Amino acid sequence: MRFHSAACAAVLSAAASASAFSFSPLAVPSTTARNNGPVSFAAPSRPAFGLPSNTLTISSTSHAQPSSTSLNLAAGGGPEALEDYIATLSNSESKLTSKIQNPKLVKLAGAAALPLSYVVGAAMTPSRRLAARAVGGVITAVTAGGVGKSFVEEDVRRSCPAAIAKRLFELGVDDANISDGIARLQEDYGVDDEDFLGMCTEVYAVYLAGMAKNPLAKTAELKELASLKAALNLDNQQTGQAHADAAAAFYRDVTRFTSIDELDDEDHPDRVSLDKLLFLSERAFRQGGETDEAFTFEFSRVAKALGGLSVIEALERAKDVAKPFYERALASTRAKLNSGAVSADMLSRARGTLGIEDVEAKDMHIEAFSREVRSQLGLPEDDDDDDMDDYNEFQDKRVETVAEVKKKLEAMKAEEETKEIEDTSDIKFASGAFDTLTKLQDVLGLSDEDADYEISAATVDYWRNTALSAIEDAIAKTKTPAKAWEVIQSRQKELYLKDSSMKEMMTSMVMQALGRPLEKVNGFARVNNAAATYDGLIDAIAAKETCKDVLKEAGWSEFEDFEEACFDPSDNASACGFLTNQDRHNMYQIFFVRSVKTDEDGTKTISEESYGLMKELRGMLGVSEEEGVGQIRNFFGPELQIVLTDATEEILRGNTTDALLTNLKENVDKVINDYKLDEEMVRSYAGPLYNRAVEEIGSSTPGGIPSKEEVETLSFLRTLLNISEEETYDVHLTTFGTAYKKAIKEALGTTGVIREEYREPLDDLRARLGMSDEAAKEIYMEAIGERMKPMVEFISNEMERLVLTKDQLAQKRGTDFGEDYFKDGSKASGKLGLGTDGNIMSDIMNLIDFYVENGIVQKEVVGTKKIEKKIPADEEGGEEKTITEEEPIYESTYPITATGMGCIDTPVAELCYRQFVVSSFTDQSPNAARYEASKATFGGILGLTAEKMEEIGSNIGGMVYDNYITQAMSTKSALDQQDMMFLANMQGKLGISAEKGEEMLLDTQKKIISEEASALFDSGAATPEKVKEFREKCNSMGMDLETDVGLTKSRLVNMFSMEITPGIDSGEITMDSADILAEIQESLGLTEEEGEEVVAGLITERANGILADIVGCMLRGMDAVAVESMEKLVQYAAFVDGDLGLTVEESNANKAFNLFESKDWTGVDTEVVEKQKSLLKTAFGMSA
């Protein structure tokens, strides 16, 4: 069928506007209170969950009517909001709705207003829905008359959301058929999926806003909101959009008549509604199973809509709404605890529903437990802090002067002193409280520590009142310590306090009880009221003893040292911690002075009881024993000083007798005993008196050596002063040490050696002078060192003169010695490069004799060793026994050394020792043995270590070994037994260990062989015979050619090639004698692979030359010679199984093979013949 062009244009125009039949995001009108302009919700259209979408939009529709409530809501609540919402949408009906009640016909009726051309075009369109709409439009046009398309769309926008809301209102959100009932509305109204979900989203937002309008939050609303989501079949994305839209519109409505400042008030009804909306949103998102990222996105939209809140702040406000619910749940738990209707799982589910985190829940559980504790005690659950109230009341009141401050403090102090301990004995847990609290602890999941702390916090003050009262009764003697502890312990059990906390609490109570009397006494001490101070401290000491007795009843070992536990002056909380250092010492001083009594003779004394009290008081006031002794010393020291001084002077007058000593000692002991002076104090006075007496005798004695009578006087004085001889060593050394040193030097005489007859008198002199063995020995060493120093310096100078040139010596000493200082003016000379001219060996031996004969060398045990001893048979015919014994190992030590005294430097000392060793080695005189035996002693005198001496000996030995072995091996291939004996003898003479000697021998041999190798290969005179001889020589000496001789790998390869080439060429080395190759290869230190590579290279090189000879001979007709060359080639081919790598022309190969095959094979084994032919074929590359 053909259409008119105008008709086609009309159809196309109608088709362009066909989108009017498919619902775009629907704008459902809703009005705002006190505003003529309605607010409409726009359905979300987002590509994916969690991404930004369109938010609440505002559109003005002229046909909408204003409502008296915000968001078309009633006073509050979801159902009320739906009711108002339905009424708002029903205020205006379209013409179509008034004529046709069937929603499907209303939807299809819009097509009747279209031109006929559209109907025809629609009928030709493959869309069944458009065709049905067109037909319905025709019918409607006939039955109801023409109705405009815009009225149809508007009617659907109003009637379908109203129908959704109405069905929710009528059935309720938790009806079993509500979800299906709402879903059928989509089909009834012919709305597509997107538009219908948009309408459901808007209805959800209306319902949510209505719930928020009522400030009173209920946990049932969470379930109600979840049922609403399920009834409307919304997913998380659409739910999030609904919450954001509701929040934006609700906040805008609230802020029209409520200021921001009012919303900052947490108790304002509108602020409460906003917080409720945050709470409902947070719970809806969490219970919807949102991911953390999606939750943050959706919740941040709600928070931003409600005044630009941050997520953190919004979450805190939501929690504030949830906490009261959980608090009511905890209160209910406490009320129903004994009914068995509550459990920890129920609380866990409640936390999950309300979103209470574990950390917050724990604090709330502790608070609930604390309230129950107070309830079980019969106390108000809220613990009002009266002290804080008083502080808040008077915090703005300030005093103006220091006098007012002092006055106020005095008043507070007086009030505290007169304040009586409150009687709280009637406060205790009700019967069954323990079981109730235990159950509650289990339900709340509290640890024992948390529960014990809350019980202690609620009850400890009441226990303290009882404990303090009981302790004070014990101090006042109205209760025995045992009874006081019984009361304290009974109160502990009444208040459920743990044993573990009792020690600390009792310590606090004791310190408080003892601190009061000390504070009172301190007031007396500050005004120098000595009598009241003394009496108060006596009472304080008695109170302390009573407290100790109370604590003993508890049986706690921690309080065995009571003073340390309760009287720590560095701890402000201790019984004396509030006292200043000056106050404590002032109180002790007053007590000490009052404790000193004067008897009838005028002698001041302190009774045993007073001494005991002072010791107790020192512990209470934190006064150390040293400070107490100092107090006594300062007070009674002058008395002791007088009696000791008088006695000392009387002794020093001479004519000392035992009777005098006894009388004087009685006078001294009386003062000591009367004043209870300790030994240390007496010694502190006696020591200086004795020292002064020794110094007086030393200064008045000729020669500094006291007479026999003076020595006896000092002995009496030591007895009187109770001073041991060991305590006087230092003063005797200081006073008489010089005289003893002088005596030693005189005993050394001109020879420098103390003769035997002088040694005993020196020992007697030491005892007479009262010096210790160690001090005398030290003085002896000093004297020896002073005598030894010039001897060492002379040897050092002589050695430098012998080995240094004039210029070198002048540079070293900084002095020009002139031409005649060196006897011949020549440089250093001598054997082995050392100057040995001059006669210093005798000077060295004089030094050694001086050192040894004066007994300076000391033997020390450094270990033990086991030795075997044979024990002869006890009787004839018996067996000889062998036993093992341990013997000490001694080591010589040298307390004085040349380097230690600084009279010779280390290099010169080493040079001297080197000279001595060389001389002992080369000397042929009778002194040679003496020199050799003195080497270690001389090295020790110089201050050289055993390691350094061996090193020097090894250096010399190395030169000797080198020269001797080089000379010996120049005439023989190896050292014989005589050579080895000589070297062993030299080893002993030079003090070289066996291991070191063996090492030196090997090093010398290596050096010689290395030099021989260089001479052999560097001169170009190497022949296979010489190479073989050199290799076998090295092998016989056990030397590795690479590591010991130092030959490179390439040189070893050349040696192998050079040695095997003649044998291979001559046929001496064949495959049958391959062991010869292996022996040579291994002795050269080559691997099997390296040996094979050399052999292969050698054979390949030879094979190419032989092939050229074969071809040349065949060209010249010299067939017999060619066959001989082929025989040689077969010999080489046998080493590599014929694979010689040759390139042979086929004609030459055939011709050569024919010649070889035609040779005379008479007498040759058939198998050998075939083998050789096969090898030749392989070598020529011929097929078998």
Coordinates of C-alpha atoms in Angstrom, one line a residue, residues 702-1015:
P702 CA 118.5 8.3 111.9
G703 CA 118.5 6.7 108.5
G704 CA 114.8 6.3 108.5
I705 CA 115.0 2.9 110.2
P706 CA 113.3 2.6 113.6
S707 CA 115.0 1.0 116.5
K708 CA 114.0 -2.2 118.2
E709 CA 112.3 -0.2 121.0
E710 CA 110.4 1.9 118.6
V711 CA 109.2 -1.1 116.7
E712 CA 107.9 -2.5 120.0
T713 CA 106.2 0.8 120.8
L714 CA 104.3 0.7 117.5
S715 CA 103.3 -2.9 118.3
F716 CA 101.8 -1.9 121.7
L717 CA 100.0 1.0 120.0
R718 CA 98.4 -1.3 117.5
T719 CA 97.2 -3.5 120.3
L720 CA 95.8 -0.5 122.2
L721 CA 94.0 0.9 119.1
N722 CA 92.9 -2.6 118.0
I723 CA 94.5 -2.2 114.6
S724 CA 95.8 -5.2 112.7
E725 CA 99.3 -5.3 111.2
E726 CA 97.9 -5.6 107.7
E727 CA 96.0 -2.3 108.1
T728 CA 99.3 -0.5 108.7
Y729 CA 101.2 -1.7 105.7
D730 CA 100.5 1.4 103.6
V731 CA 101.7 3.9 106.2
H732 CA 104.8 1.8 106.9
L733 CA 105.5 1.6 103.2
T734 CA 105.2 5.4 102.7
T735 CA 107.3 6.1 105.8
F736 CA 110.1 3.4 105.6
G737 CA 110.0 2.4 101.9
T738 CA 112.9 4.7 100.9
A739 CA 115.1 3.3 103.6
Y740 CA 114.4 -0.3 102.4
K741 CA 115.2 0.7 98.8
K742 CA 118.5 2.2 99.9
A743 CA 119.4 -1.0 101.7
I744 CA 118.8 -3.1 98.6
K745 CA 121.0 -0.9 96.5
E746 CA 123.8 -1.1 99.0
A747 CA 123.4 -4.9 99.0
L748 CA 123.8 -5.0 95.2
G749 CA 127.3 -3.6 95.6
T750 CA 129.6 -3.2 92.7
T751 CA 128.8 -6.6 91.2
G752 CA 125.1 -5.9 90.9
V753 CA 124.3 -9.2 92.4
I754 CA 123.0 -9.6 96.0
R755 CA 125.1 -12.2 97.7
E756 CA 123.4 -15.0 99.7
E757 CA 124.6 -13.7 103.0
Y758 CA 122.7 -10.4 102.5
R759 CA 119.4 -11.9 101.6
E760 CA 118.3 -12.9 105.1
P761 CA 119.1 -9.5 106.7
L762 CA 117.0 -7.9 104.0
D763 CA 114.1 -10.1 104.9
D764 CA 114.6 -9.2 108.6
L765 CA 114.7 -5.5 107.7
R766 CA 111.4 -5.8 105.8
A767 CA 109.7 -7.4 108.8
R768 CA 111.2 -4.7 111.1
L769 CA 109.9 -1.9 108.9
G770 CA 106.4 -3.5 108.9
M771 CA 106.0 -3.8 105.1
S772 CA 104.1 -6.5 103.3
D773 CA 105.8 -9.0 101.1
E774 CA 104.2 -7.5 98.0
A775 CA 105.3 -4.0 98.8
A776 CA 108.9 -5.2 99.6
K777 CA 109.0 -7.1 96.4
E778 CA 107.8 -4.0 94.4
I779 CA 110.6 -1.9 96.0
Y780 CA 113.1 -4.7 95.3
M781 CA 112.0 -4.7 91.6
E782 CA 112.3 -0.9 91.4
A783 CA 115.9 -1.0 92.8
I784 CA 116.8 -3.8 90.4
G785 CA 115.3 -1.9 87.5
E786 CA 117.3 1.2 88.3
R787 CA 120.5 -0.9 88.3
M788 CA 119.5 -2.7 85.1
K789 CA 118.6 0.3 83.0
P790 CA 122.1 1.6 82.2
M791 CA 123.2 -2.0 81.3
V792 CA 120.4 -2.3 78.8
E793 CA 121.1 1.2 77.4
F794 CA 124.7 0.4 76.8
I795 CA 123.8 -2.8 74.9
S796 CA 121.3 -0.8 72.8
N797 CA 123.8 1.9 72.0
E798 CA 126.4 -0.6 71.0
M799 CA 124.0 -2.5 68.8
E800 CA 123.0 0.7 67.0
R801 CA 126.7 1.6 66.6
L802 CA 127.4 -1.8 65.1
V803 CA 124.6 -1.9 62.6
L804 CA 124.0 1.7 61.6
T805 CA 126.1 4.1 59.6
K806 CA 127.3 7.3 61.0
D807 CA 124.6 9.3 59.2
Q808 CA 121.9 6.8 60.3
L809 CA 123.0 7.0 63.9
A810 CA 123.2 10.8 63.9
Q811 CA 119.7 11.0 62.5
K812 CA 118.3 8.5 65.1
R813 CA 120.0 10.2 68.1
G814 CA 120.1 13.8 66.7
T815 CA 123.8 14.1 67.4
D816 CA 126.9 14.2 65.2
F817 CA 129.3 11.6 66.4
G818 CA 132.3 12.5 64.3
E819 CA 134.6 10.3 62.2
D820 CA 136.1 8.2 64.9
Y821 CA 132.9 6.9 66.6
F822 CA 132.9 3.9 64.2
K823 CA 136.1 2.2 64.6
D824 CA 136.7 1.7 60.8
G825 CA 134.2 4.2 59.5
S826 CA 132.5 1.4 57.4
K827 CA 128.9 0.4 57.2
A828 CA 127.3 -2.4 59.2
S829 CA 128.7 -5.8 58.3
G830 CA 128.8 -9.3 59.6
K831 CA 127.4 -12.7 59.0
L832 CA 123.9 -13.1 57.5
G833 CA 123.7 -9.4 57.0
L834 CA 124.0 -8.4 60.7
G835 CA 126.9 -6.6 62.3
T836 CA 128.6 -9.0 64.6
D837 CA 131.8 -7.1 65.1
G838 CA 132.4 -5.7 68.6
N839 CA 132.2 -7.4 71.9
I840 CA 128.6 -7.0 73.1
M841 CA 128.0 -10.7 73.7
S842 CA 129.8 -10.4 77.0
D843 CA 127.7 -7.4 78.0
I844 CA 124.6 -9.3 77.1
M845 CA 125.7 -12.3 79.2
N846 CA 126.5 -10.0 82.1
L847 CA 122.9 -8.7 81.9
I848 CA 121.5 -12.2 81.8
D849 CA 123.6 -13.2 84.8
F850 CA 122.5 -10.1 86.7
Y851 CA 118.8 -10.9 86.0
V852 CA 119.0 -14.6 86.8
E853 CA 121.2 -14.5 89.9
N854 CA 119.1 -11.8 91.5
G855 CA 116.2 -14.1 91.2
I856 CA 114.0 -11.9 89.0
V857 CA 112.9 -14.7 86.7
Q858 CA 109.7 -16.2 88.1
K859 CA 108.2 -19.6 87.5
E860 CA 104.4 -19.8 87.2
V861 CA 102.3 -22.9 86.8
V862 CA 100.3 -22.5 83.6
G863 CA 98.8 -26.1 83.5
T864 CA 99.5 -29.7 84.0
K865 CA 100.6 -32.7 82.0
K866 CA 100.2 -36.4 82.4
I867 CA 103.2 -38.6 82.6
E868 CA 103.7 -42.3 83.0
K869 CA 105.9 -43.7 85.7
K870 CA 107.1 -47.3 86.1
I871 CA 106.9 -48.7 89.6
P872 CA 109.2 -51.6 90.3
A873 CA 107.8 -54.9 91.6
D874 CA 107.2 -55.0 95.4
E875 CA 108.8 -58.4 95.6
E876 CA 110.9 -60.7 93.6
G877 CA 109.0 -62.2 90.7
G878 CA 106.3 -59.6 90.9
E879 CA 105.1 -57.4 87.9
E880 CA 106.3 -54.0 87.2
K881 CA 103.5 -51.4 87.3
T882 CA 102.9 -48.3 85.3
I883 CA 101.0 -45.4 86.8
T884 CA 99.9 -42.0 85.4
E885 CA 100.6 -38.9 87.3
E886 CA 100.0 -35.2 86.6
E887 CA 102.9 -32.8 86.8
P888 CA 102.7 -29.0 86.7
I889 CA 103.8 -27.1 83.6
Y890 CA 105.9 -24.1 84.4
E891 CA 106.3 -20.9 82.4
S892 CA 109.0 -18.3 83.0
T893 CA 107.8 -14.7 83.5
Y894 CA 109.8 -11.6 83.5
P895 CA 108.4 -8.8 85.8
I896 CA 111.0 -6.3 84.6
T897 CA 111.8 -5.9 80.9
A898 CA 113.9 -3.6 78.9
T899 CA 111.0 -2.5 76.7
G900 CA 108.7 -2.2 79.7
M901 CA 111.1 0.3 81.4
G902 CA 111.4 2.3 78.1
C903 CA 115.1 2.1 77.9
I904 CA 115.1 0.4 74.5
D905 CA 112.6 0.5 71.7
T906 CA 111.1 -2.6 70.2
P907 CA 113.0 -2.6 66.8
V908 CA 116.3 -2.4 68.6
A909 CA 115.3 -5.1 71.1
E910 CA 114.5 -7.4 68.2
L911 CA 117.8 -6.5 66.6
C912 CA 119.7 -7.3 69.8
Y913 CA 117.9 -10.7 70.0
R914 CA 118.7 -11.4 66.4
Q915 CA 122.3 -10.6 66.9
F916 CA 122.4 -12.9 70.0
V917 CA 120.8 -15.8 68.1
V918 CA 123.2 -15.4 65.1
S919 CA 126.2 -15.3 67.5
S920 CA 125.0 -18.4 69.4
F921 CA 124.6 -20.2 66.1
T922 CA 127.9 -19.2 64.5
D923 CA 130.1 -19.1 67.6
Q924 CA 132.6 -22.0 67.8
S925 CA 134.0 -21.1 71.2
P926 CA 133.2 -22.9 74.5
N927 CA 130.6 -20.2 75.2
A928 CA 128.4 -21.4 72.3
A929 CA 126.4 -23.8 74.5
R930 CA 125.9 -21.1 77.1
Y931 CA 124.7 -18.7 74.5
E932 CA 122.3 -21.2 73.0
A933 CA 120.8 -21.9 76.5
S934 CA 120.3 -18.3 77.3
K935 CA 118.4 -17.2 74.1
A936 CA 114.9 -17.5 75.7
T937 CA 116.1 -15.7 78.9
F938 CA 117.6 -12.8 76.9
G939 CA 114.4 -12.5 74.8
G940 CA 112.3 -12.4 78.0
I941 CA 114.5 -9.7 79.5
L942 CA 114.1 -7.6 76.4
G943 CA 110.4 -8.0 76.7
L944 CA 109.8 -10.1 73.5
T945 CA 107.0 -12.6 73.3
A946 CA 107.6 -16.3 72.6
E947 CA 105.9 -15.8 69.2
K948 CA 108.2 -13.0 68.3
M949 CA 111.3 -14.9 69.3
E950 CA 110.3 -17.9 67.2
E951 CA 109.6 -15.5 64.3
I952 CA 113.1 -14.1 64.5
G953 CA 114.6 -17.6 64.8
S954 CA 112.5 -18.7 61.8
N955 CA 113.8 -15.7 59.7
I956 CA 117.4 -16.6 60.5
G957 CA 116.6 -20.3 60.0
G958 CA 115.0 -19.6 56.6
M959 CA 118.3 -18.0 55.4
V960 CA 120.3 -20.9 56.8
Y961 CA 117.9 -23.5 55.3
D962 CA 117.9 -21.7 52.0
N963 CA 121.7 -21.5 51.6
Y964 CA 122.3 -25.0 52.8
I965 CA 119.6 -26.8 50.8
T966 CA 120.5 -24.8 47.7
Q967 CA 124.1 -25.8 48.0
A968 CA 123.2 -29.4 48.8
M969 CA 120.7 -29.9 45.9
S970 CA 123.1 -28.4 43.4
T971 CA 125.0 -31.7 43.6
K972 CA 122.2 -34.1 44.3
S973 CA 118.6 -34.6 43.4
A974 CA 117.4 -35.0 46.9
L975 CA 118.6 -34.4 50.5
D976 CA 120.1 -37.4 52.2
Q977 CA 120.1 -38.4 55.8
Q978 CA 123.2 -36.4 56.7
D979 CA 121.5 -33.3 55.3
M980 CA 118.4 -33.9 57.4
M981 CA 120.4 -34.4 60.5
F982 CA 122.2 -31.1 60.0
L983 CA 119.0 -29.3 59.4
A984 CA 117.5 -30.8 62.6
N985 CA 120.5 -29.7 64.6
M986 CA 120.1 -26.2 63.2
Q987 CA 116.5 -26.3 64.1
G988 CA 117.3 -27.0 67.7
K989 CA 120.0 -24.3 67.8
L990 CA 117.7 -21.6 66.4
G991 CA 114.8 -22.6 68.6
I992 CA 112.6 -23.5 65.7
S993 CA 109.6 -25.9 66.2
A994 CA 109.4 -29.1 64.3
E995 CA 106.4 -27.9 62.4
K996 CA 108.1 -24.6 61.5
G997 CA 111.2 -26.4 60.4
E998 CA 109.3 -28.7 58.1
E999 CA 107.5 -25.8 56.6
M1000 CA 110.8 -23.9 56.0
L1001 CA 112.3 -27.0 54.4
L1002 CA 109.3 -27.3 52.0
D1003 CA 109.4 -23.6 51.2
T1004 CA 113.1 -23.8 50.3
Q1005 CA 112.6 -26.9 48.2
K1006 CA 109.7 -25.1 46.4
K1007 CA 111.9 -22.1 45.7
I1008 CA 114.7 -24.3 44.3
I1009 CA 112.4 -26.3 42.1
S1010 CA 110.7 -23.1 40.9
E1011 CA 114.0 -21.6 39.9
E1012 CA 114.9 -24.9 38.2
A1013 CA 111.6 -24.8 36.3
S1014 CA 112.3 -21.2 35.1
A1015 CA 115.7 -22.1 34.0

